mmCIF file of C-alpha atoms in Angstrom:
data_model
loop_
_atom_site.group_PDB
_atom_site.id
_atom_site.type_symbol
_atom_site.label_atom_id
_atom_site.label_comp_id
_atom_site.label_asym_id
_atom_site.label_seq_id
_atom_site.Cartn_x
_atom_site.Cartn_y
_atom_site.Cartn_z
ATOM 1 C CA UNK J 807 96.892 105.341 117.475
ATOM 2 C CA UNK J 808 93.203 105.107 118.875
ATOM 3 C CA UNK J 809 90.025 104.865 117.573
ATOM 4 C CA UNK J 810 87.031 105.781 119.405
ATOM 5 C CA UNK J 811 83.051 105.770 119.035
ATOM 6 C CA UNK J 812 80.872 107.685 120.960
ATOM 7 C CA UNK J 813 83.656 108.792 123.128
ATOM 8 C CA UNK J 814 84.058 105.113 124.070
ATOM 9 C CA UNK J 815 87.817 103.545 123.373
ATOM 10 C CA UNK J 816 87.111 100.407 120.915
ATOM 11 C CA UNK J 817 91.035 100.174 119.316
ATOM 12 C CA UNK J 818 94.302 101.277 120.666
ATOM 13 C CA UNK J 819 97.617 100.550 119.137
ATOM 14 C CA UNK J 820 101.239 101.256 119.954
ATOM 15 C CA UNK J 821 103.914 101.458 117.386
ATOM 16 C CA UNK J 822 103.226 100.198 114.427
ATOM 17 C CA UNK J 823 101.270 100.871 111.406
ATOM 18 C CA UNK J 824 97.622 102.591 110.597
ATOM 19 C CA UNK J 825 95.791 101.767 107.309
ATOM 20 C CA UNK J 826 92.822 103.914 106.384
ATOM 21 C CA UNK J 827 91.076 100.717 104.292
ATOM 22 C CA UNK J 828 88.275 101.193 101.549
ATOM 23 C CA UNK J 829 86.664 98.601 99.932
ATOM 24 C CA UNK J 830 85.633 99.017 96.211
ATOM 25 C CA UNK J 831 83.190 97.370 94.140
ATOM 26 C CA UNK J 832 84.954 93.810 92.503
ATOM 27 C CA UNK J 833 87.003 93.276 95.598
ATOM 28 C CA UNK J 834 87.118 90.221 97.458
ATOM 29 C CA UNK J 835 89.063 87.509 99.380
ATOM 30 C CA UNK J 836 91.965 87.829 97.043
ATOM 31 C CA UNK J 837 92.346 91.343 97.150
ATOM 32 C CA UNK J 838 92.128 91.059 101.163
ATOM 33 C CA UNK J 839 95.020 88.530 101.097
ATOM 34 C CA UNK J 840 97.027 90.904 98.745
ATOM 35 C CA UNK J 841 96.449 93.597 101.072
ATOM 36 C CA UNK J 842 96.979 92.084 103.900
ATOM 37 C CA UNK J 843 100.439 90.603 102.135
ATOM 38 C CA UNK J 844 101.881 94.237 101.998
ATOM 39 C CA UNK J 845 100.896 95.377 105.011
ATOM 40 C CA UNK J 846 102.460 92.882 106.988
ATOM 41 C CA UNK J 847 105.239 92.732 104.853
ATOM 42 C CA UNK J 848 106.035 96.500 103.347
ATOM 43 C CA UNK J 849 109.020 97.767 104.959
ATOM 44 C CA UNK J 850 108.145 101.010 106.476
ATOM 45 C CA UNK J 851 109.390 100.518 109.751
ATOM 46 C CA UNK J 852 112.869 101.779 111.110
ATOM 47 C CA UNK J 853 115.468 99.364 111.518
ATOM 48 C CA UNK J 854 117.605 101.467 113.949
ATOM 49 C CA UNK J 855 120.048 102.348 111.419
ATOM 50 C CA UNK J 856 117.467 105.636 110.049
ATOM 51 C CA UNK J 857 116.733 103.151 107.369
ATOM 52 C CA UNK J 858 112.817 102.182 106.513
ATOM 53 C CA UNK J 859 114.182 98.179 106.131
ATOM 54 C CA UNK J 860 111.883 95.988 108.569
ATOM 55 C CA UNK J 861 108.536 95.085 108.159
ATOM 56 C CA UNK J 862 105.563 95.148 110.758
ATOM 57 C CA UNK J 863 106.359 91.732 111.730
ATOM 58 C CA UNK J 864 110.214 91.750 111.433
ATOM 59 C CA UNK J 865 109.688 95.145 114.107
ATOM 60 C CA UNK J 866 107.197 93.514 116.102
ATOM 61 C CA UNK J 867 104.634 96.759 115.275
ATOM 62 C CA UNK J 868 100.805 96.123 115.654
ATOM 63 C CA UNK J 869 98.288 97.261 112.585
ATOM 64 C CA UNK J 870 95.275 99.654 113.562
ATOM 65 C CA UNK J 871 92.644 98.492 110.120
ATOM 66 C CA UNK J 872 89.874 101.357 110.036
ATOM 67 C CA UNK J 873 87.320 101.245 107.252
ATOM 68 C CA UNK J 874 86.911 104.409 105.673
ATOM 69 C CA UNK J 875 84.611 104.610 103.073
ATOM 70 C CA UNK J 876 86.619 107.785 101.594
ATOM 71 C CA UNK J 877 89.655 106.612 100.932
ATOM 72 C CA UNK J 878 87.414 105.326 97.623
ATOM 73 C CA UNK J 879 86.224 108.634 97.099
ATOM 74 C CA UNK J 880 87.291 110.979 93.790
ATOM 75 C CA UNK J 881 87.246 114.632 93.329
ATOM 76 C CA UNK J 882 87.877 114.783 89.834
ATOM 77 C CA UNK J 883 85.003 117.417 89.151
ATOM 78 C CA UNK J 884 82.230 119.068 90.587
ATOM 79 C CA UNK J 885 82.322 120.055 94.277
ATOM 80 C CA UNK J 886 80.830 116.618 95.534
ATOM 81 C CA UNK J 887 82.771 113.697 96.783
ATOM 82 C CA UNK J 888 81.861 110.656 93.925
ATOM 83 C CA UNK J 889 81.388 107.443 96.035
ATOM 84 C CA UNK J 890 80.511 105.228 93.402
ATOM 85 C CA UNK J 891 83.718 103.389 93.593
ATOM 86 C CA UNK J 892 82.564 101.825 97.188
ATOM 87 C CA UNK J 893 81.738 98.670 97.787
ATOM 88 C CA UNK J 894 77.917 98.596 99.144
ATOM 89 C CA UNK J 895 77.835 97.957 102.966
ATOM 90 C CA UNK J 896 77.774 94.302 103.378
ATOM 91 C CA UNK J 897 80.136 93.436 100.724
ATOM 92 C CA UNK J 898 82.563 95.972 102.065
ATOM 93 C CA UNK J 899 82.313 94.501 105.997
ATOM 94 C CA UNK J 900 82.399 91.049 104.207
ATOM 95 C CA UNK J 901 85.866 91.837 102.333
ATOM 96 C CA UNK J 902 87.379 94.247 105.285
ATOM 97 C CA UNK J 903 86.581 91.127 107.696
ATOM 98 C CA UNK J 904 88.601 89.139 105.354
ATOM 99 C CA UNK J 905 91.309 91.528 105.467
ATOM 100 C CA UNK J 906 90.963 91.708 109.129
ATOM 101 C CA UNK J 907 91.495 87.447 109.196
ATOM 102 C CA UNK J 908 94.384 87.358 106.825
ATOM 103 C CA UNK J 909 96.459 90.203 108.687
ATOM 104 C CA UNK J 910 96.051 87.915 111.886
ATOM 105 C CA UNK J 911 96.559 84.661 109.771
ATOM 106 C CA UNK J 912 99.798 86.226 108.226
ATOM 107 C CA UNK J 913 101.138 86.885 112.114
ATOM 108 C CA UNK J 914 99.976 90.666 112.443
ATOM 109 C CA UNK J 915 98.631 91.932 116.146
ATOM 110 C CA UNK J 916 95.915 93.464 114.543
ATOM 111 C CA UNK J 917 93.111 96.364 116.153
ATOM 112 C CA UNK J 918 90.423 96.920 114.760
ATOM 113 C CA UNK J 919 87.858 100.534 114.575
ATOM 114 C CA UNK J 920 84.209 100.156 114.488
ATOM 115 C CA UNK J 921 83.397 99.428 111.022
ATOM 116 C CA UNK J 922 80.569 101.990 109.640
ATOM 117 C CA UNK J 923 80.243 103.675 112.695
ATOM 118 C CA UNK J 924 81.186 107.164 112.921
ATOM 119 C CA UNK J 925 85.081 107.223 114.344
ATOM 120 C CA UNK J 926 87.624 109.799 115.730
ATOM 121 C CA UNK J 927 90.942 108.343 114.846
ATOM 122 C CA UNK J 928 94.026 109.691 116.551
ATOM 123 C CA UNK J 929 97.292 109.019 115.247
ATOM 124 C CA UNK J 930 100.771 109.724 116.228
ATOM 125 C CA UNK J 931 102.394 110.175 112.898
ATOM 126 C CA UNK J 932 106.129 109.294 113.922
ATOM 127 C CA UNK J 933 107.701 110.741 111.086
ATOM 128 C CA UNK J 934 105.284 111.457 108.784
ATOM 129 C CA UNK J 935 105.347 108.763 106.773
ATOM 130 C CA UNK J 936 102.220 108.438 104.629
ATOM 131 C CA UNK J 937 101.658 105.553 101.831
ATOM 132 C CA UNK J 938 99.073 105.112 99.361
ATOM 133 C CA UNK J 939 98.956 101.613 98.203
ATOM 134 C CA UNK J 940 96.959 101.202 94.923
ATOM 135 C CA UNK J 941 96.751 98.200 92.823
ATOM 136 C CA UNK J 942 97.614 98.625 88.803
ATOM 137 C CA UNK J 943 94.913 98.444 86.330
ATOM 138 C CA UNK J 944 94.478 95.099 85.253
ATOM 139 C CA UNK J 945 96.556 93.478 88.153
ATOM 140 C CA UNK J 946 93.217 92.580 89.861
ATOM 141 C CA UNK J 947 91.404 89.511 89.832
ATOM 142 C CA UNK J 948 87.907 89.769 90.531
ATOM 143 C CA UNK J 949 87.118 92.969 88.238
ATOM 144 C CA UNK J 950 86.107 96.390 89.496
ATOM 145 C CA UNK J 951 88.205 100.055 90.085
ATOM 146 C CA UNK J 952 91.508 100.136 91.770
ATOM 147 C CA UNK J 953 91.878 100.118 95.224
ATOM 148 C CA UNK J 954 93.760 102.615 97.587
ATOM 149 C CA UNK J 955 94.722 102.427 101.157
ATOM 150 C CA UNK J 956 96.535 105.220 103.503
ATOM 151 C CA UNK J 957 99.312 103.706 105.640
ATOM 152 C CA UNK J 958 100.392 106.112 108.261
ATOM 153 C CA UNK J 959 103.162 105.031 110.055
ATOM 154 C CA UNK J 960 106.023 105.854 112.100
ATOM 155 C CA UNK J 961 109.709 107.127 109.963
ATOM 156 C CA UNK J 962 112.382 105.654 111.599
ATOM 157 C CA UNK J 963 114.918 108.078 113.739
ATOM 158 C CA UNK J 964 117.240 110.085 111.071
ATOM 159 C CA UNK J 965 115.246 109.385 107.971
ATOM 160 C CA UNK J 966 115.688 111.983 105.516
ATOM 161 C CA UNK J 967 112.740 111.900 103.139
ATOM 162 C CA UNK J 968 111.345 110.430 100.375
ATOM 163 C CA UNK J 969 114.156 107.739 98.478
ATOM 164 C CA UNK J 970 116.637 108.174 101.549
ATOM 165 C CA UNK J 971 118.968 105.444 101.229
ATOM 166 C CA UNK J 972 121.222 104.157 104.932
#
């Protein structure tokens, strides 16, 4: 995967995993350690067997973090995206900079995009595998909507969809 601004580089990753991150209203430093729990330790990557059994760490895959307003986005009516889910600028780079420290704290080779700027990702989606990680209602700690995050992500060689068991 790569990120760049302005037709500038500023994150390149190889194999490994690619999480589209929004931050909502109510989050904070706890929901940036739970986050950054499963994504170092959700076990999406291929374990040479076609299985999805290893985590980022256990494979030795690096995490690309991109903030992306969006993902907090609803359609649910009308024809306008409803942002009013997202965190307000600072607070968001406050909690995503949180997530970014407790990926690296949990072991993670972690990249980074450009956060708020205006990004063209590219991703190599080996697979595709794509993940939405939400928290339940009432699991959260600090208040607010639940969260969402896109993991794209390599499928291992021979995986057979959704379930597949090895």
């Amino acid at each position: 995967a790569r990120v760049e601004v302005d037709g500038r580089v500023v994150a390149s990753t190889g194999p490994g995993l690619v999480a589209f991150v929004a931050v909502e209203s109510g989050d904070g430093a706890d929901e940036a350690m739970r986050l950054a729990r499963r994504l170092v330790e959700v076990r999406l990557m291929g374990d040479g067997h076609g299985r999805m059994a290893q985590s980022l760490l256990e494979a030795g895959g690096e995490l690309l973090l991109v903030s992306n307003l969006t993902v907090a986005g609803q359609l649910r009516k009308g024809r306008r995206l409803d942002l009013s889910r997202a965190a307000g600028f600072e607070a968001a780079r406050q909690v995503f900079d949180e997530l970014v420290r407790a990926a690296r704290a949990l072991g993670a080779r972690v990249q980074v995009g450009s956060f708020g700027a205006m990004m063209r990702v590219t991703v190599v989606n080996d697979g595709p595998v794509t993940v939405v990680v939400e928290e339940p209602p009432g699991a959260r700690t600090s208040g607010g909507a639940s969260g969402a995050l896109r993991l794209d992500g390599p499928a291992p060689a021979g995986y057979n969809g959704p379930g597949a068991r090895g």
